mmCIF file of C-alpha atoms and ligand atoms in Angstrom:
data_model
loop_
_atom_site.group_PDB
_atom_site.id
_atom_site.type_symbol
_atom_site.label_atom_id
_atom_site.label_comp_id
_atom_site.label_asym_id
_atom_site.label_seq_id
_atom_site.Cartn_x
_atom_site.Cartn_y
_atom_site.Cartn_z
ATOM 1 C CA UNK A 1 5.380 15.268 6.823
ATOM 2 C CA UNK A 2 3.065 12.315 5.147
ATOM 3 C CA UNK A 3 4.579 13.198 1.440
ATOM 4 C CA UNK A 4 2.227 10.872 -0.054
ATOM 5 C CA UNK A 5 -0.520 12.278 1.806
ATOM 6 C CA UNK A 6 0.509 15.770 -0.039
ATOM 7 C CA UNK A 7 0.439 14.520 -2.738
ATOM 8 C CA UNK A 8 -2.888 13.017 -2.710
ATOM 9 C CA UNK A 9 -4.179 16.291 -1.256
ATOM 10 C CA UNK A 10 -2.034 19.136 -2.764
ATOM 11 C CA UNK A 11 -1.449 17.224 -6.847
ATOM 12 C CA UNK A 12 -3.533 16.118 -9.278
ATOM 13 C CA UNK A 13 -0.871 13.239 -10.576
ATOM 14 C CA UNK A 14 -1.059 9.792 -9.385
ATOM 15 C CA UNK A 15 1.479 8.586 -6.953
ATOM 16 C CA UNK A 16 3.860 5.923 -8.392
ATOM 17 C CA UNK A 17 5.872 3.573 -6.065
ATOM 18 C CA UNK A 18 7.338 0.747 -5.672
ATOM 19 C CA UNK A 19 7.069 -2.941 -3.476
ATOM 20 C CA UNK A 20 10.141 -4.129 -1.685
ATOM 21 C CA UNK A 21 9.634 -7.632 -0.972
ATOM 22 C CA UNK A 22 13.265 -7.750 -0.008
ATOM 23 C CA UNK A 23 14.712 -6.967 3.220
ATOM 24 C CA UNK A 24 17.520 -4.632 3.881
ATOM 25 C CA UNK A 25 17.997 -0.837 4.847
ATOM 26 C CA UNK A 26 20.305 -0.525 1.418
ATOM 27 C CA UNK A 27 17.630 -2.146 -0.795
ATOM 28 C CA UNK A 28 15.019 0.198 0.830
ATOM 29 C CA UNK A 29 17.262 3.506 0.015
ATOM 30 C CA UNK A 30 17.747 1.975 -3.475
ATOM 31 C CA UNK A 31 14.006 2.052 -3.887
ATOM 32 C CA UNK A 32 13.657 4.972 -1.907
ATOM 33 C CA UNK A 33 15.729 6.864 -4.152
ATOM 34 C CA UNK A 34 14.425 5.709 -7.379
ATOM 35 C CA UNK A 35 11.947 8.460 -7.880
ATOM 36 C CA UNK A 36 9.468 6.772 -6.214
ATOM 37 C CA UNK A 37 6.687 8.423 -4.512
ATOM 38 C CA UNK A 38 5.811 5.923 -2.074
ATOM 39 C CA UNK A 39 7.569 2.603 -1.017
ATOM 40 C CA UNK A 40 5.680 -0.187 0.265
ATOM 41 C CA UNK A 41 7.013 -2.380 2.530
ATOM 42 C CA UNK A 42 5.701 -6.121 1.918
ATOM 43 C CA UNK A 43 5.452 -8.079 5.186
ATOM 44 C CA UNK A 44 2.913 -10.169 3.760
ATOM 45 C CA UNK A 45 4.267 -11.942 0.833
ATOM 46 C CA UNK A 46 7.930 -10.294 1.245
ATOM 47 C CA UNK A 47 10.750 -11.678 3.191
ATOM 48 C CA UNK A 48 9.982 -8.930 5.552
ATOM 49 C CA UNK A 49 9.481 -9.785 9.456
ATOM 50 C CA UNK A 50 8.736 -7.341 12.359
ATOM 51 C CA UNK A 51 12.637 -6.887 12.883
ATOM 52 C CA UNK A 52 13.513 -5.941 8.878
ATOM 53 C CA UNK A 53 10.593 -3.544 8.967
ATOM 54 C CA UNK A 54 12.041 -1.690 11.682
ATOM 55 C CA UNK A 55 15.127 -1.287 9.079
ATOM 56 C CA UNK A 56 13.493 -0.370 6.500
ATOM 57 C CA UNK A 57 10.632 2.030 7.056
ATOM 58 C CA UNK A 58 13.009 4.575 8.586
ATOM 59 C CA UNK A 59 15.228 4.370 6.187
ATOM 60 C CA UNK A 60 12.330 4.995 3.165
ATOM 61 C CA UNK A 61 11.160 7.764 5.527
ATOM 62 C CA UNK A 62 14.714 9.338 6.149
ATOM 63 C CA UNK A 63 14.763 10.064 2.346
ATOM 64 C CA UNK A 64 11.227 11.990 2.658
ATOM 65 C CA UNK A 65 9.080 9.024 0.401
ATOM 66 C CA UNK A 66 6.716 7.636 2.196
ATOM 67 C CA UNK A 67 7.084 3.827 3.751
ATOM 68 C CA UNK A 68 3.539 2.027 3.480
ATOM 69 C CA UNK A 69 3.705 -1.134 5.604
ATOM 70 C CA UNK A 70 1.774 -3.966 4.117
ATOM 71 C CA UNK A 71 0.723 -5.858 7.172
ATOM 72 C CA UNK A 72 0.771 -9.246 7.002
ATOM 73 C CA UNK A 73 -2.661 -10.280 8.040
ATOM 74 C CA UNK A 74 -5.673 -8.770 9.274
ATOM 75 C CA UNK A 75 -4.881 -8.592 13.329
ATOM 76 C CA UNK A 76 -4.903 -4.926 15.134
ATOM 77 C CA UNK A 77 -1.622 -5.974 16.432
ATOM 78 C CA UNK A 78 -0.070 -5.768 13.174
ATOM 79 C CA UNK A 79 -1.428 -2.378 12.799
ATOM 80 C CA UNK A 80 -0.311 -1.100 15.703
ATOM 81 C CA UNK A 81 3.636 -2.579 15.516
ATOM 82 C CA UNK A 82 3.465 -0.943 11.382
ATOM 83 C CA UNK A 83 2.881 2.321 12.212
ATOM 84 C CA UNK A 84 4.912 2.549 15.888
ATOM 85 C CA UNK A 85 7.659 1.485 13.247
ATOM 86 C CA UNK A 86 6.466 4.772 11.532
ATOM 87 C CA UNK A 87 4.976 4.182 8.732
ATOM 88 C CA UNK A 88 3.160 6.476 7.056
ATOM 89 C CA UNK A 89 0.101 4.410 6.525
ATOM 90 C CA UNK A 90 -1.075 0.799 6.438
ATOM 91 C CA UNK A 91 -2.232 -2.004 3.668
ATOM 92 C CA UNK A 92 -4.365 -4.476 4.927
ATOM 93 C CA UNK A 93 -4.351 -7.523 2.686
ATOM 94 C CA UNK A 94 -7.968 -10.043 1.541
ATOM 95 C CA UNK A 95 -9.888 -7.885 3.268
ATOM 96 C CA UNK A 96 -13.847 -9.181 3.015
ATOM 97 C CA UNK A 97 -16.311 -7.700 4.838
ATOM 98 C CA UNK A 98 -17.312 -4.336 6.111
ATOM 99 C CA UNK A 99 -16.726 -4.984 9.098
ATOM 100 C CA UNK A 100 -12.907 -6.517 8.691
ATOM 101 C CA UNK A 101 -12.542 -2.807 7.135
ATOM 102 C CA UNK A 102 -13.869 -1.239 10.649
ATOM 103 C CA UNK A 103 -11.970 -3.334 13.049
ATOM 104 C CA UNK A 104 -8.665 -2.312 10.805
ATOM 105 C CA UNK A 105 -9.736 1.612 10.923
ATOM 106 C CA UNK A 106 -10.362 1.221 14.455
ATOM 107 C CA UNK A 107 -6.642 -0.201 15.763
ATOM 108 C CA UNK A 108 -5.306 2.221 13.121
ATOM 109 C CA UNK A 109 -6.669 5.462 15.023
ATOM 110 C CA UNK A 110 -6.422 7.128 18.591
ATOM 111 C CA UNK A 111 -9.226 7.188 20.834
ATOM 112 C CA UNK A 112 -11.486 8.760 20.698
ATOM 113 C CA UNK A 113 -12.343 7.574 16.800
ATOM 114 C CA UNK A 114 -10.289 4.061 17.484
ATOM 115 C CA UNK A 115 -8.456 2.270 19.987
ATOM 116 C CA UNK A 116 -4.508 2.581 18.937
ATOM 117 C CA UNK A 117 -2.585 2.532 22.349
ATOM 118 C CA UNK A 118 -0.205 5.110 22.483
ATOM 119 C CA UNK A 119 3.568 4.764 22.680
ATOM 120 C CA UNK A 120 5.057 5.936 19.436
ATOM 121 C CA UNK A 121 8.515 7.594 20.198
ATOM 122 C CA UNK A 122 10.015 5.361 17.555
ATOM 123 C CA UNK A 123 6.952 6.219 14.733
ATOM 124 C CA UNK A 124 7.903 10.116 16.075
ATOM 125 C CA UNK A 125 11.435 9.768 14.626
ATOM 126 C CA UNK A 126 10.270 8.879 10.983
ATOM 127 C CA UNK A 127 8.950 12.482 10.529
ATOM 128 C CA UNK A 128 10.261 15.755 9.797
ATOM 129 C CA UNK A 129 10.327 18.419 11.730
ATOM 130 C CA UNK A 130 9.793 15.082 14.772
ATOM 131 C CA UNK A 131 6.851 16.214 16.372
ATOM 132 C CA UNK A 132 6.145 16.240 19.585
ATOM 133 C CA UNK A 133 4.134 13.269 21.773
ATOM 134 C CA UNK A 134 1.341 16.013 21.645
ATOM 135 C CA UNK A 135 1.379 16.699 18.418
ATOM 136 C CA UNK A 136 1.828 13.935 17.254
ATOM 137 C CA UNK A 137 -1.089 12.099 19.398
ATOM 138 C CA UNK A 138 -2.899 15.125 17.379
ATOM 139 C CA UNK A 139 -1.564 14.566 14.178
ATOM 140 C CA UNK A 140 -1.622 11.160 13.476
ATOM 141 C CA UNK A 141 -5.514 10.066 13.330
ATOM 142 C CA UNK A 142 -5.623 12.705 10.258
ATOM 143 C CA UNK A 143 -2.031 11.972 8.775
ATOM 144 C CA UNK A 144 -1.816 8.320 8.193
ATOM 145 C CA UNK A 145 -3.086 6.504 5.384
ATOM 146 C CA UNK A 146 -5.544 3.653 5.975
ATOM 147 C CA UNK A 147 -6.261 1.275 3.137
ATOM 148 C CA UNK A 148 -7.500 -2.065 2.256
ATOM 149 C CA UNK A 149 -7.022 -4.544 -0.901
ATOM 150 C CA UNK A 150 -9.815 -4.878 -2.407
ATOM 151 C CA UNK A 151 -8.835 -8.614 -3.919
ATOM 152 C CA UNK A 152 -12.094 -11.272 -3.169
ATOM 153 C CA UNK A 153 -15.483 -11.088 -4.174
ATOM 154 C CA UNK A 154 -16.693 -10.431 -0.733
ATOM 155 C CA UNK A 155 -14.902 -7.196 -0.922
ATOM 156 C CA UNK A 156 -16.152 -6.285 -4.188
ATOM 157 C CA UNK A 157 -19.848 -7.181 -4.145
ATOM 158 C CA UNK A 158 -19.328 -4.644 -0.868
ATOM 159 C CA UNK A 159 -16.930 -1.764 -2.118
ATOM 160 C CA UNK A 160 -19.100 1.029 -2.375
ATOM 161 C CA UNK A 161 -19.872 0.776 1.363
ATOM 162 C CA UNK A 162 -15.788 0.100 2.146
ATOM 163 C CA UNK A 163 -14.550 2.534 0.402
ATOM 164 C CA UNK A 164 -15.677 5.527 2.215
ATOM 165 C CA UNK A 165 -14.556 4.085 5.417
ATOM 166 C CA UNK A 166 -10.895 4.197 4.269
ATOM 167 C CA UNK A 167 -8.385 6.524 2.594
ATOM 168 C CA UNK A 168 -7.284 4.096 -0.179
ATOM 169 C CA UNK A 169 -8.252 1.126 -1.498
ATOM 170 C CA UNK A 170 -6.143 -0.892 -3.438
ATOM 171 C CA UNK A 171 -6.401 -3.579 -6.408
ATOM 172 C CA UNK A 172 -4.404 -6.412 -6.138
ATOM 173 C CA UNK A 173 -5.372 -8.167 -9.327
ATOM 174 C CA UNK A 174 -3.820 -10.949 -9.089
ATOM 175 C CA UNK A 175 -5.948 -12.359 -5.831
ATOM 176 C CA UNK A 176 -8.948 -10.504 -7.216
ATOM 177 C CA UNK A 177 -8.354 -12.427 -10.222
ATOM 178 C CA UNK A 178 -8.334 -15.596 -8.467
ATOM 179 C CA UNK A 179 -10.847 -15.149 -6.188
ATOM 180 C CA UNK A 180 -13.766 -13.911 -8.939
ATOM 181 C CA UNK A 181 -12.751 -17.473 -10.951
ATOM 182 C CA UNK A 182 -10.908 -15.299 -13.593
ATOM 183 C CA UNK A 183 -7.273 -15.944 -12.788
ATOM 184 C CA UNK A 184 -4.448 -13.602 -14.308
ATOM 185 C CA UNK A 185 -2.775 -16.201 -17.351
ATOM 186 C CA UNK A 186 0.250 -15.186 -18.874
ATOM 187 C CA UNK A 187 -0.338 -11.507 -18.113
ATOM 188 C CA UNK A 188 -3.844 -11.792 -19.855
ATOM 189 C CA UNK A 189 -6.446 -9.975 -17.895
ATOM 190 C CA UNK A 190 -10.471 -11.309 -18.518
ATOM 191 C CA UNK A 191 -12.722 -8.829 -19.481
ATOM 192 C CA UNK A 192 -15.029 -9.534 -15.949
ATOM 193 C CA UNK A 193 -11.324 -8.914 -14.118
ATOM 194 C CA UNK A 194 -11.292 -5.745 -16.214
ATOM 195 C CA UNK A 195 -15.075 -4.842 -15.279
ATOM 196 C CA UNK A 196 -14.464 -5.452 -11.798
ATOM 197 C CA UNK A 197 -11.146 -3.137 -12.030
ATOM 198 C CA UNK A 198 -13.361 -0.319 -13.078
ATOM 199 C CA UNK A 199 -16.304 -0.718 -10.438
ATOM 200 C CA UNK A 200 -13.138 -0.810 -7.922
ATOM 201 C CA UNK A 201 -12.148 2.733 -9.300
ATOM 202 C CA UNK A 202 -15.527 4.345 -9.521
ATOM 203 C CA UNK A 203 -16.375 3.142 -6.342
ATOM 204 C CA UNK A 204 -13.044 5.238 -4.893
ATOM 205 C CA UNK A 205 -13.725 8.048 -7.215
ATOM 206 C CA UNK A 206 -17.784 8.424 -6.031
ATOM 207 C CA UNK A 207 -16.812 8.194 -2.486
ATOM 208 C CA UNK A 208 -13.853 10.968 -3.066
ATOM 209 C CA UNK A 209 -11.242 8.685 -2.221
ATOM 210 C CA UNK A 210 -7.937 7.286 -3.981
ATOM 211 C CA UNK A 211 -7.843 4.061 -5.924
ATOM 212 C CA UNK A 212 -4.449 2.040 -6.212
ATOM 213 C CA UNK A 213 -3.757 -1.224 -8.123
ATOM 214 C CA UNK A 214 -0.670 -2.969 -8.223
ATOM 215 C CA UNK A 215 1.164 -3.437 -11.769
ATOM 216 C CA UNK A 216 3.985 -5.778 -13.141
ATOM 217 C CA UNK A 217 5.817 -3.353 -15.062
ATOM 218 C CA UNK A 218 5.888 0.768 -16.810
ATOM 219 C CA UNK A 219 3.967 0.081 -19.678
ATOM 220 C CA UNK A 220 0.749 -1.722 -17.606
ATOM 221 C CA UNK A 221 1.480 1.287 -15.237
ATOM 222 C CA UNK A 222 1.085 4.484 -17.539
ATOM 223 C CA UNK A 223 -2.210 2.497 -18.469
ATOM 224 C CA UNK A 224 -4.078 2.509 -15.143
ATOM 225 C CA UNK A 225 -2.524 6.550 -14.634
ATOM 226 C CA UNK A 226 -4.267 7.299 -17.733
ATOM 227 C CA UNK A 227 -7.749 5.521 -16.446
ATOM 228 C CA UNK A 228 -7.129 7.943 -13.776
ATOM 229 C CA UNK A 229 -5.410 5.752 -10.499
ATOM 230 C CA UNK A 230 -4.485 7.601 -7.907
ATOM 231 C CA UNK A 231 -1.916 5.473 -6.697
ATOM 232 C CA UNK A 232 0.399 3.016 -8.564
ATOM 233 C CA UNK A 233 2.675 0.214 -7.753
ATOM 234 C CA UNK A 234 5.137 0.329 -10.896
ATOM 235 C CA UNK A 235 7.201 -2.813 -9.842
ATOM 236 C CA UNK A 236 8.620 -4.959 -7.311
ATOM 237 C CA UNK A 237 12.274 -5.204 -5.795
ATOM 238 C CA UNK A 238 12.571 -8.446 -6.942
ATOM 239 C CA UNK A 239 11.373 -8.212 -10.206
ATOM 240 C CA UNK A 240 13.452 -5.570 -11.066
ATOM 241 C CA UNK A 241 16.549 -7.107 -10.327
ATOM 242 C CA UNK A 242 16.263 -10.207 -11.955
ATOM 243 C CA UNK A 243 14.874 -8.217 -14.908
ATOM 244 C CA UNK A 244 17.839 -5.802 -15.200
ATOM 245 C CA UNK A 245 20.307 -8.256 -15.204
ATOM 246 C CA UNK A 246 18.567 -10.445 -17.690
ATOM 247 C CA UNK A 247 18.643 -7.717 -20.355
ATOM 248 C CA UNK A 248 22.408 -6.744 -19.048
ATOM 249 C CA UNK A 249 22.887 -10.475 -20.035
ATOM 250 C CA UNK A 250 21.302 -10.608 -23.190
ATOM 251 C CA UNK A 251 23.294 -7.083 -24.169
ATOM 252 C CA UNK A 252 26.466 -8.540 -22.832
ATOM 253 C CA UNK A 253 26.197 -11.920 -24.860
ATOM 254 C CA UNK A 254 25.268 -10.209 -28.178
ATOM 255 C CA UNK A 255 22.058 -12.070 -28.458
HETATM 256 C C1 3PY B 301 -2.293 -9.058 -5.961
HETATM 257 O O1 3PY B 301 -2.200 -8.720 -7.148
HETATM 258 O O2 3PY B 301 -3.043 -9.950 -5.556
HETATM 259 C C2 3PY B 301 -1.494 -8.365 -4.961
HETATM 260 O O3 3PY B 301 -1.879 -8.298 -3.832
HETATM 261 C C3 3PY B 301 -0.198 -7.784 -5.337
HETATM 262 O O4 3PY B 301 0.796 -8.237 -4.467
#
C-alpha cells in the first residue's frame, strides 16, 4: 500500500518526512526508521544517481514509509525510471508552466489518461501484498503521488490552475526565494516570500489538494503544521548528521 497516500486520505495530520541526499540502502533504513512518514529520495541536488535509487527506494518501501523520488529534471524519462524503481510518487523540481505540469502528469500515468509504458515488475516488488501486473496496471494511475515544486514565479503567478492538475504541490523556499528576488538570508524569510508561501497553500487547499514545503529544522516544521501543511520535510540526511555530532562535540568538550 501507498502509506502516505493513507494518510493523506484516511488522517487529518500532516505527513512529516525526511530528504536523503545521501546514498546508501543503510542511510535510507536509518531515515526510514526514524518515524518518518515519507522519505524522499533527492536525485536532483543529492548524490543520488539512477543506480543508488534503485538501493534505496526499496529499502524505504520495505519498512512500509513511503519513498518519493525527486527526479532530477523535468524529462518523462525520469518519471518513468522513478517509479519502475517503485516509488510511491514523484517530485518534479522548477516546474514553470502549465503545461511542464501536464507533460509530467502525462509520463506519470497509464494510458489511457497518460502515456507511462508498462514494464514495472521491479516497481511491483516495493508493495505489500505485491500485486499483480493486472492489478497493478489498475492500481497505479490512482495510487501514486504526482507533485510539482512550486519554486519560480512562473509557477506561482500560475498555481491556482497547477494545482488541481496534481496531487501535491510542494514549496521549496529556498528557489522560490530566489527566483521572486527575495532570497532566503541567514534563515530570514521576506514578508513577499511569506505572502507567496500562503497563496501556495490556499491555492492547494481551494483546489482540495495537499500543500508541502520543505523546512531546515523541528521548530520551522511544527510552524508550517500549525498553518495547516499537509506535508512536511523536517530535515535533510545531511544536515542531521553534521548537526548531531556538532552538539555531541560541544557536550563532549564541556563548552
Ligand atoms: C528549495 O527550498 O528550493 C528546495 O527545493 C528544497 O530542496
Amino acid at each position: 500500500a501507498n502509506s502516505l497516500k493513507q494518510i493523506f486520505t484516511q488522517e487529518s495530520r500532516p505527513a512529516m518526512g525526511v530528504w536523503q541526499m545521501l546514498p546508501g540502502a543503510n542511510i535510507s533504513r536509518i531515515l526510514a526508521r526514524s518515524g518518518a512518514d515519507w522519505v524522499m529520495v533527492d536525485c536532483e541536488h543529492g548524490n543520488i544517481d539512477d543506480a543508488a535509487m534503485h538501493e534505496a527506494v526499496p529499502a524505504i518501501a520495505a519498512l512500509g514509509v513511503s519513498p518519493i523520488v525527486r527526479i532530477p529534471d523535468l524529462r518523462p524519462w525520469m518519471v518513468k525510471r522513478a517509479l519502475d524503481s517503485g516509488a510511491h510518487g514523484i517530485l518534479a523540481p522548477l516546474i514553470r508552466t502549465v503545461e511542464d505540469v501536464k507533460n509530467l502528469v502525462t509520463a506519470a500515468k497509464f494510458p489511457p489518461e497518460g502515456k507511462r509504458g508498462f514494464g514495472s515488475p521491479i516497481a511491483m516488488q516495493n508493495f505489500n501484498p505485491m500485486p499483480t501486473f493486472t492489478e497493478y496496471l489498475q492500481q497505479a494511475n490512482e495510487s501514486l503521488l504526482t507533485m510539482v515544486q512550486i519554486e519560480t514565479q512562473e509557477a506561482l503567478d500560475s498555481v491556482e490552475e497547477i494545482a488541481p492538475l496534481v496531487d501535491v504541490i510542494f514549496i521549496g523556499p529556498f528557489d522560490l526565494g530566489n527566483n521572486i528576488g527575495h532570497p532566503i538570508i541567514e534563515g530570514k524569510m521576506d514578508p513577499e516570500l511569506d505572502e507567496a508561501i500562503e497563496r501556495i497553500l490556499k491555492a492547494a487547499v481551494t483546489a482540495g489538494k495537499k500543500c508541502g514545503i520543505f523546512c531546515t529544522g523541528g521548530d520551522q516544521a511544527k510552524q508550517y503544521a500549525d498553518k495547516g501543511f499537509h506535508m512536511i520535510s523536517v530535515a535533510t540526511d545531511y544536515t542531521l548528521l553534521g548537526a548531531a555530532m556538532a552538539d555531541s562535540l560541544t557536550i563532549a568538550r564541556g563548552q
